[in-house]
Amino acid sequence: KENGPGGWMNSTKHMSESPGNWSESEVKSVLDMAEASFNSSMEDQNMRARIIRKKRSVGLIPKADEKITREALDEAVLRIQSELDNSKINLPFCAFNGGRDAWVDVGNKRVGVQVLQSYLGVPPEESLHIGDQFLNTGNDFAARSVCPCVWITSPEETSYILKSILRLAGVPLMAILNPVDYEDKKQVNGDKGKKGIEKKVDFDEMERRT
């Protein structure tokens, strides 16, 4: 739930950087600066690109059948990072290279993780952020200051890490993926059924790495 009584927007307003405290005028200022900076980067670097503007983000994306080099995207990101850092804007932001495009978001993953920690009552030492963009032009970089992080390179690695955590916690994977079916089979088959369910979890890759 986002808004209203019990919603995370209201429940986390005690945090100074919570989205519930952002004013629309400040959001607009960030997006206006981002759009102007991206337009300048397009002109200076002769990029075959266009701008997309959303409610809380601005993107620099290639035109159809065109590509923008990683170096050009990095340059555009570093430029807007510097401009926003030196401005009077106090909102958190994230300017990042997405690989094929570049974006500026109002807010960042540090704020996102902190909001979740506060709303769910989970301390930093019991949180884990998994991401693939931890360089200073990536969108996972900010999360490093608020919880342990794991740097992955593929969805398969994310799956491997989550399965490892579940196994260490003694939680059968089927209890997460299909809790109703899992509980029904436990009641019918008892402990034997439970063991049978656990064997369906494929930890071959984890065993290979450990």
PDB file of C-alpha atoms in Angstrom:
ATOM      1  CA  LYS A   1       0.000   0.000   0.000  1.00  0.00           C
ATOM      2  CA  GLU A   2       1.445   3.362  -1.024  1.00  0.00           C
ATOM      3  CA  ASN A   3      -0.787   6.148   0.307  1.00  0.00           C
ATOM      4  CA  GLY A   4      -3.293   6.586   3.121  1.00  0.00           C
ATOM      5  CA  PRO A   5      -3.245   5.222   6.687  1.00  0.00           C
ATOM      6  CA  GLY A   6      -0.657   2.464   6.988  1.00  0.00           C
ATOM      7  CA  GLY A   7       0.783   3.170   3.535  1.00  0.00           C
ATOM      8  CA  TRP A   8       4.531   3.339   3.192  1.00  0.00           C
ATOM      9  CA  MET A   9       4.495   6.965   1.997  1.00  0.00           C
ATOM     10  CA  ASN A  10       2.917   8.151   5.265  1.00  0.00           C
ATOM     11  CA  SER A  11       4.655   5.600   7.481  1.00  0.00           C
ATOM     12  CA  THR A  12       8.127   6.717   6.415  1.00  0.00           C
ATOM     13  CA  LYS A  13       7.678  10.503   6.499  1.00  0.00           C
ATOM     14  CA  HIS A  14       9.874  10.622   9.600  1.00  0.00           C
ATOM     15  CA  MET A  15      12.781  10.035   7.201  1.00  0.00           C
ATOM     16  CA  SER A  16      13.925  13.349   5.755  1.00  0.00           C
ATOM     17  CA  GLU A  17      14.555  11.911   2.277  1.00  0.00           C
ATOM     18  CA  SER A  18      11.390   9.797   2.103  1.00  0.00           C
ATOM     19  CA  PRO A  19       9.346  10.276  -1.104  1.00  0.00           C
ATOM     20  CA  GLY A  20       6.455  11.336   1.124  1.00  0.00           C
ATOM     21  CA  ASN A  21       8.366  14.567   1.832  1.00  0.00           C
ATOM     22  CA  TRP A  22       9.218  15.457  -1.750  1.00  0.00           C
ATOM     23  CA  SER A  23       7.529  18.508  -3.206  1.00  0.00           C
ATOM     24  CA  GLU A  24       6.397  18.490  -6.810  1.00  0.00           C
ATOM     25  CA  SER A  25       8.287  21.722  -7.474  1.00  0.00           C
ATOM     26  CA  GLU A  26      11.558  20.120  -6.335  1.00  0.00           C
ATOM     27  CA  VAL A  27      10.879  17.033  -8.445  1.00  0.00           C
ATOM     28  CA  LYS A  28      10.238  19.258 -11.452  1.00  0.00           C
ATOM     29  CA  SER A  29      13.510  21.137 -10.848  1.00  0.00           C
ATOM     30  CA  VAL A  30      15.517  17.887 -10.903  1.00  0.00           C
ATOM     31  CA  LEU A  31      13.806  16.697 -14.080  1.00  0.00           C
ATOM     32  CA  ASP A  32      14.198  20.080 -15.792  1.00  0.00           C
ATOM     33  CA  MET A  33      17.937  20.102 -15.053  1.00  0.00           C
ATOM     34  CA  ALA A  34      18.311  16.522 -16.230  1.00  0.00           C
ATOM     35  CA  GLU A  35      16.476  17.179 -19.479  1.00  0.00           C
ATOM     36  CA  ALA A  36      18.531  20.304 -20.203  1.00  0.00           C
ATOM     37  CA  SER A  37      21.801  18.486 -19.438  1.00  0.00           C
ATOM     38  CA  PHE A  38      20.920  15.522 -21.639  1.00  0.00           C
ATOM     39  CA  ASN A  39      20.010  17.864 -24.482  1.00  0.00           C
ATOM     40  CA  SER A  40      23.399  19.557 -24.117  1.00  0.00           C
ATOM     41  CA  SER A  41      25.160  16.182 -24.137  1.00  0.00           C
ATOM     42  CA  MET A  42      23.269  15.157 -27.280  1.00  0.00           C
ATOM     43  CA  GLU A  43      24.342  18.352 -29.028  1.00  0.00           C
ATOM     44  CA  ASP A  44      27.966  18.331 -27.850  1.00  0.00           C
ATOM     45  CA  GLN A  45      28.532  14.658 -28.698  1.00  0.00           C
ATOM     46  CA  ASN A  46      26.359  14.530 -31.841  1.00  0.00           C
ATOM     47  CA  MET A  47      24.320  11.692 -30.347  1.00  0.00           C
ATOM     48  CA  ARG A  48      21.594  10.109 -32.414  1.00  0.00           C
ATOM     49  CA  ALA A  49      19.281  10.004 -29.429  1.00  0.00           C
ATOM     50  CA  ARG A  50      16.053  11.338 -27.987  1.00  0.00           C
ATOM     51  CA  ILE A  51      14.691  12.295 -24.577  1.00  0.00           C
ATOM     52  CA  ILE A  52      11.957  10.510 -22.644  1.00  0.00           C
ATOM     53  CA  ARG A  53      10.396  12.263 -19.662  1.00  0.00           C
ATOM     54  CA  LYS A  54       8.351  10.388 -17.079  1.00  0.00           C
ATOM     55  CA  LYS A  55       6.749  11.343 -13.758  1.00  0.00           C
ATOM     56  CA  ARG A  56       9.982  11.050 -11.764  1.00  0.00           C
ATOM     57  CA  SER A  57      12.688  10.313 -14.321  1.00  0.00           C
ATOM     58  CA  VAL A  58      14.255  11.520 -17.551  1.00  0.00           C
ATOM     59  CA  GLY A  59      15.932   9.187 -20.029  1.00  0.00           C
ATOM     60  CA  LEU A  60      18.389   9.605 -22.881  1.00  0.00           C
ATOM     61  CA  ILE A  61      17.778   6.760 -25.318  1.00  0.00           C
ATOM     62  CA  PRO A  62      19.060   5.945 -28.814  1.00  0.00           C
ATOM     63  CA  LYS A  63      16.904   6.563 -31.848  1.00  0.00           C
ATOM     64  CA  ALA A  64      15.602   3.542 -33.743  1.00  0.00           C
ATOM     65  CA  ASP A  65      18.402   1.363 -35.156  1.00  0.00           C
ATOM     66  CA  GLU A  66      21.065   3.515 -33.494  1.00  0.00           C
ATOM     67  CA  LYS A  67      23.521   2.840 -30.668  1.00  0.00           C
ATOM     68  CA  ILE A  68      25.167   5.130 -28.139  1.00  0.00           C
ATOM     69  CA  THR A  69      28.622   4.131 -26.944  1.00  0.00           C
ATOM     70  CA  ARG A  70      29.168   3.380 -23.265  1.00  0.00           C
ATOM     71  CA  GLU A  71      31.747   6.163 -23.101  1.00  0.00           C
ATOM     72  CA  ALA A  72      29.252   8.711 -24.435  1.00  0.00           C
ATOM     73  CA  LEU A  73      26.626   7.572 -21.917  1.00  0.00           C
ATOM     74  CA  ASP A  74      29.157   7.754 -19.075  1.00  0.00           C
ATOM     75  CA  GLU A  75      30.078  11.282 -20.116  1.00  0.00           C
ATOM     76  CA  ALA A  76      26.424  12.339 -20.101  1.00  0.00           C
ATOM     77  CA  VAL A  77      25.898  10.755 -16.664  1.00  0.00           C
ATOM     78  CA  LEU A  78      29.010  12.322 -15.111  1.00  0.00           C
ATOM     79  CA  ARG A  79      27.965  15.685 -16.493  1.00  0.00           C
ATOM     80  CA  ILE A  80      24.496  15.697 -14.943  1.00  0.00           C
ATOM     81  CA  GLN A  81      25.836  14.235 -11.686  1.00  0.00           C
ATOM     82  CA  SER A  82      28.197  17.183 -11.374  1.00  0.00           C
ATOM     83  CA  GLU A  83      25.499  19.703 -12.256  1.00  0.00           C
ATOM     84  CA  LEU A  84      23.027  18.317  -9.721  1.00  0.00           C
ATOM     85  CA  ASP A  85      25.697  17.981  -7.012  1.00  0.00           C
ATOM     86  CA  ASN A  86      26.586  21.651  -7.449  1.00  0.00           C
ATOM     87  CA  SER A  87      22.983  22.866  -7.544  1.00  0.00           C
ATOM     88  CA  LYS A  88      20.759  23.976  -4.662  1.00  0.00           C
ATOM     89  CA  ILE A  89      18.503  20.937  -5.111  1.00  0.00           C
ATOM     90  CA  ASN A  90      18.253  18.829  -1.948  1.00  0.00           C
ATOM     91  CA  LEU A  91      16.341  15.829  -3.267  1.00  0.00           C
ATOM     92  CA  PRO A  92      18.157  12.496  -3.608  1.00  0.00           C
ATOM     93  CA  PHE A  93      18.709  11.487  -7.215  1.00  0.00           C
ATOM     94  CA  CYS A  94      20.328   8.780  -9.297  1.00  0.00           C
ATOM     95  CA  ALA A  95      22.032   9.475 -12.621  1.00  0.00           C
ATOM     96  CA  PHE A  96      23.164   6.239 -14.210  1.00  0.00           C
ATOM     97  CA  ASN A  97      24.333   4.494 -17.357  1.00  0.00           C
ATOM     98  CA  GLY A  98      21.884   1.723 -18.208  1.00  0.00           C
ATOM     99  CA  GLY A  99      24.118   0.141 -20.849  1.00  0.00           C
ATOM    100  CA  ARG A 100      22.096   1.236 -23.880  1.00  0.00           C
ATOM    101  CA  ASP A 101      20.709   4.443 -22.401  1.00  0.00           C
ATOM    102  CA  ALA A 102      21.161   6.910 -19.541  1.00  0.00           C
ATOM    103  CA  TRP A 103      18.664   8.005 -16.898  1.00  0.00           C
ATOM    104  CA  VAL A 104      18.170  10.433 -14.075  1.00  0.00           C
ATOM    105  CA  ASP A 105      15.705   9.280 -11.411  1.00  0.00           C
ATOM    106  CA  VAL A 106      14.373  11.307  -8.527  1.00  0.00           C
ATOM    107  CA  GLY A 107      15.373   9.187  -5.539  1.00  0.00           C
ATOM    108  CA  ASN A 108      17.901   6.369  -5.486  1.00  0.00           C
ATOM    109  CA  LYS A 109      18.328   2.841  -4.179  1.00  0.00           C
ATOM    110  CA  ARG A 110      19.785   4.037  -0.893  1.00  0.00           C
ATOM    111  CA  VAL A 111      16.499   5.770  -0.147  1.00  0.00           C
ATOM    112  CA  GLY A 112      14.537   2.789  -1.478  1.00  0.00           C
ATOM    113  CA  VAL A 113      16.355   0.351   0.792  1.00  0.00           C
ATOM    114  CA  GLN A 114      16.010   2.653   3.819  1.00  0.00           C
ATOM    115  CA  VAL A 115      12.277   3.062   3.210  1.00  0.00           C
ATOM    116  CA  LEU A 116      11.824  -0.715   3.058  1.00  0.00           C
ATOM    117  CA  GLN A 117      13.935  -1.225   6.187  1.00  0.00           C
ATOM    118  CA  SER A 118      11.853   1.309   8.096  1.00  0.00           C
ATOM    119  CA  TYR A 119       8.461   0.171   6.800  1.00  0.00           C
ATOM    120  CA  LEU A 120       9.150  -3.544   7.352  1.00  0.00           C
ATOM    121  CA  GLY A 121      11.156  -3.108  10.550  1.00  0.00           C
ATOM    122  CA  VAL A 122      14.241  -4.846   9.159  1.00  0.00           C
ATOM    123  CA  PRO A 123      17.652  -3.654  10.459  1.00  0.00           C
ATOM    124  CA  PRO A 124      20.467  -2.940   7.974  1.00  0.00           C
ATOM    125  CA  GLU A 125      22.482  -5.983   9.078  1.00  0.00           C
ATOM    126  CA  GLU A 126      19.561  -8.234   8.117  1.00  0.00           C
ATOM    127  CA  SER A 127      19.083  -6.635   4.685  1.00  0.00           C
ATOM    128  CA  LEU A 128      20.775  -7.614   1.438  1.00  0.00           C
ATOM    129  CA  HIS A 129      20.867  -5.666  -1.795  1.00  0.00           C
ATOM    130  CA  ILE A 130      21.673  -7.613  -4.959  1.00  0.00           C
ATOM    131  CA  GLY A 131      22.618  -5.617  -8.034  1.00  0.00           C
ATOM    132  CA  ASP A 132      24.785  -5.406 -11.135  1.00  0.00           C
ATOM    133  CA  GLN A 133      25.643  -1.680 -11.359  1.00  0.00           C
ATOM    134  CA  PHE A 134      27.849  -0.711  -8.418  1.00  0.00           C
ATOM    135  CA  LEU A 135      30.201   1.687 -10.194  1.00  0.00           C
ATOM    136  CA  ASN A 136      29.675   5.421  -9.647  1.00  0.00           C
ATOM    137  CA  THR A 137      27.744   5.627 -12.927  1.00  0.00           C
ATOM    138  CA  GLY A 138      25.494   2.721 -11.930  1.00  0.00           C
ATOM    139  CA  ASN A 139      22.130   2.750 -10.165  1.00  0.00           C
ATOM    140  CA  ASP A 140      23.132   0.321  -7.375  1.00  0.00           C
ATOM    141  CA  PHE A 141      26.045   2.410  -6.108  1.00  0.00           C
ATOM    142  CA  ALA A 142      24.071   4.352  -3.479  1.00  0.00           C
ATOM    143  CA  ALA A 143      22.811   1.204  -1.729  1.00  0.00           C
ATOM    144  CA  ARG A 144      26.332   0.347  -0.563  1.00  0.00           C
ATOM    145  CA  SER A 145      26.053   2.822   2.320  1.00  0.00           C
ATOM    146  CA  VAL A 146      22.946   1.312   3.960  1.00  0.00           C
ATOM    147  CA  CYS A 147      23.223  -2.490   3.807  1.00  0.00           C
ATOM    148  CA  PRO A 148      25.403  -5.412   2.717  1.00  0.00           C
ATOM    149  CA  CYS A 149      25.496  -5.797  -1.054  1.00  0.00           C
ATOM    150  CA  VAL A 150      26.237  -8.561  -3.554  1.00  0.00           C
ATOM    151  CA  TRP A 151      27.478  -7.680  -7.032  1.00  0.00           C
ATOM    152  CA  ILE A 152      26.101 -10.061  -9.647  1.00  0.00           C
ATOM    153  CA  THR A 153      26.418 -10.258 -13.420  1.00  0.00           C
ATOM    154  CA  SER A 154      23.338 -12.272 -14.401  1.00  0.00           C
ATOM    155  CA  PRO A 155      19.847 -13.326 -13.251  1.00  0.00           C
ATOM    156  CA  GLU A 156      21.208 -16.842 -12.764  1.00  0.00           C
ATOM    157  CA  GLU A 157      23.571 -15.554 -10.090  1.00  0.00           C
ATOM    158  CA  THR A 158      20.666 -13.837  -8.325  1.00  0.00           C
ATOM    159  CA  SER A 159      18.777 -17.138  -8.285  1.00  0.00           C
ATOM    160  CA  TYR A 160      21.847 -18.922  -6.953  1.00  0.00           C
ATOM    161  CA  ILE A 161      22.256 -16.435  -4.093  1.00  0.00           C
ATOM    162  CA  LEU A 162      18.587 -16.558  -3.096  1.00  0.00           C
ATOM    163  CA  LYS A 163      18.558 -20.357  -3.113  1.00  0.00           C
ATOM    164  CA  SER A 164      21.696 -20.366  -0.973  1.00  0.00           C
ATOM    165  CA  ILE A 165      20.099 -18.031   1.570  1.00  0.00           C
ATOM    166  CA  LEU A 166      16.932 -20.132   1.705  1.00  0.00           C
ATOM    167  CA  ARG A 167      18.906 -23.314   2.251  1.00  0.00           C
ATOM    168  CA  LEU A 168      21.001 -21.773   5.016  1.00  0.00           C
ATOM    169  CA  ALA A 169      17.792 -20.530   6.665  1.00  0.00           C
ATOM    170  CA  GLY A 170      16.243 -24.000   6.420  1.00  0.00           C
ATOM    171  CA  VAL A 171      13.395 -22.771   4.200  1.00  0.00           C
ATOM    172  CA  PRO A 172      12.280 -25.178   1.409  1.00  0.00           C
ATOM    173  CA  LEU A 173      12.046 -23.346  -1.897  1.00  0.00           C
ATOM    174  CA  MET A 174       8.570 -24.754  -2.632  1.00  0.00           C
ATOM    175  CA  ALA A 175       7.293 -23.155   0.580  1.00  0.00           C
ATOM    176  CA  ILE A 176       8.056 -19.780  -1.041  1.00  0.00           C
ATOM    177  CA  LEU A 177       7.029 -20.496  -4.644  1.00  0.00           C
ATOM    178  CA  ASN A 178       3.783 -22.354  -3.871  1.00  0.00           C
ATOM    179  CA  PRO A 179       2.987 -22.131  -0.144  1.00  0.00           C
ATOM    180  CA  VAL A 180      -0.590 -23.453  -0.407  1.00  0.00           C
ATOM    181  CA  ASP A 181       0.407 -26.594  -2.337  1.00  0.00           C
ATOM    182  CA  TYR A 182       3.398 -27.090  -0.048  1.00  0.00           C
ATOM    183  CA  GLU A 183       1.280 -26.944   3.126  1.00  0.00           C
ATOM    184  CA  ASP A 184      -1.331 -29.284   1.629  1.00  0.00           C
ATOM    185  CA  LYS A 185       1.309 -31.896   0.788  1.00  0.00           C
ATOM    186  CA  LYS A 186       2.857 -31.577   4.252  1.00  0.00           C
ATOM    187  CA  GLN A 187      -0.491 -32.325   5.883  1.00  0.00           C
ATOM    188  CA  VAL A 188      -1.161 -35.336   3.640  1.00  0.00           C
ATOM    189  CA  ASN A 189       2.324 -36.852   3.636  1.00  0.00           C
ATOM    190  CA  GLY A 190       3.804 -35.654   6.937  1.00  0.00           C
ATOM    191  CA  ASP A 191       7.579 -35.388   7.221  1.00  0.00           C
ATOM    192  CA  LYS A 192       8.118 -37.776   4.312  1.00  0.00           C
ATOM    193  CA  GLY A 193       6.196 -35.456   2.024  1.00  0.00           C
ATOM    194  CA  LYS A 194       8.191 -32.492   3.245  1.00  0.00           C
ATOM    195  CA  LYS A 195      11.470 -34.179   2.398  1.00  0.00           C
ATOM    196  CA  GLY A 196      10.139 -35.067  -1.026  1.00  0.00           C
ATOM    197  CA  ILE A 197       9.339 -31.425  -1.734  1.00  0.00           C
ATOM    198  CA  GLU A 198      12.781 -30.291  -0.655  1.00  0.00           C
ATOM    199  CA  LYS A 199      14.438 -32.656  -3.122  1.00  0.00           C
ATOM    200  CA  LYS A 200      12.791 -30.770  -5.981  1.00  0.00           C
ATOM    201  CA  VAL A 201      14.995 -27.752  -5.270  1.00  0.00           C
ATOM    202  CA  ASP A 202      17.972 -27.818  -7.610  1.00  0.00           C
ATOM    203  CA  PHE A 203      21.116 -26.790  -5.754  1.00  0.00           C
ATOM    204  CA  ASP A 204      23.526 -28.376  -8.226  1.00  0.00           C
ATOM    205  CA  GLU A 205      25.067 -25.041  -9.177  1.00  0.00           C
ATOM    206  CA  MET A 206      25.481 -24.076  -5.547  1.00  0.00           C
ATOM    207  CA  GLU A 207      27.167 -27.392  -4.745  1.00  0.00           C
ATOM    208  CA  ARG A 208      29.482 -26.912  -7.718  1.00  0.00           C
ATOM    209  CA  ARG A 209      30.611 -23.500  -6.432  1.00  0.00           C
ATOM    210  CA  THR A 210      31.029 -24.472  -2.768  1.00  0.00           C
TER     211      THR A 210
END
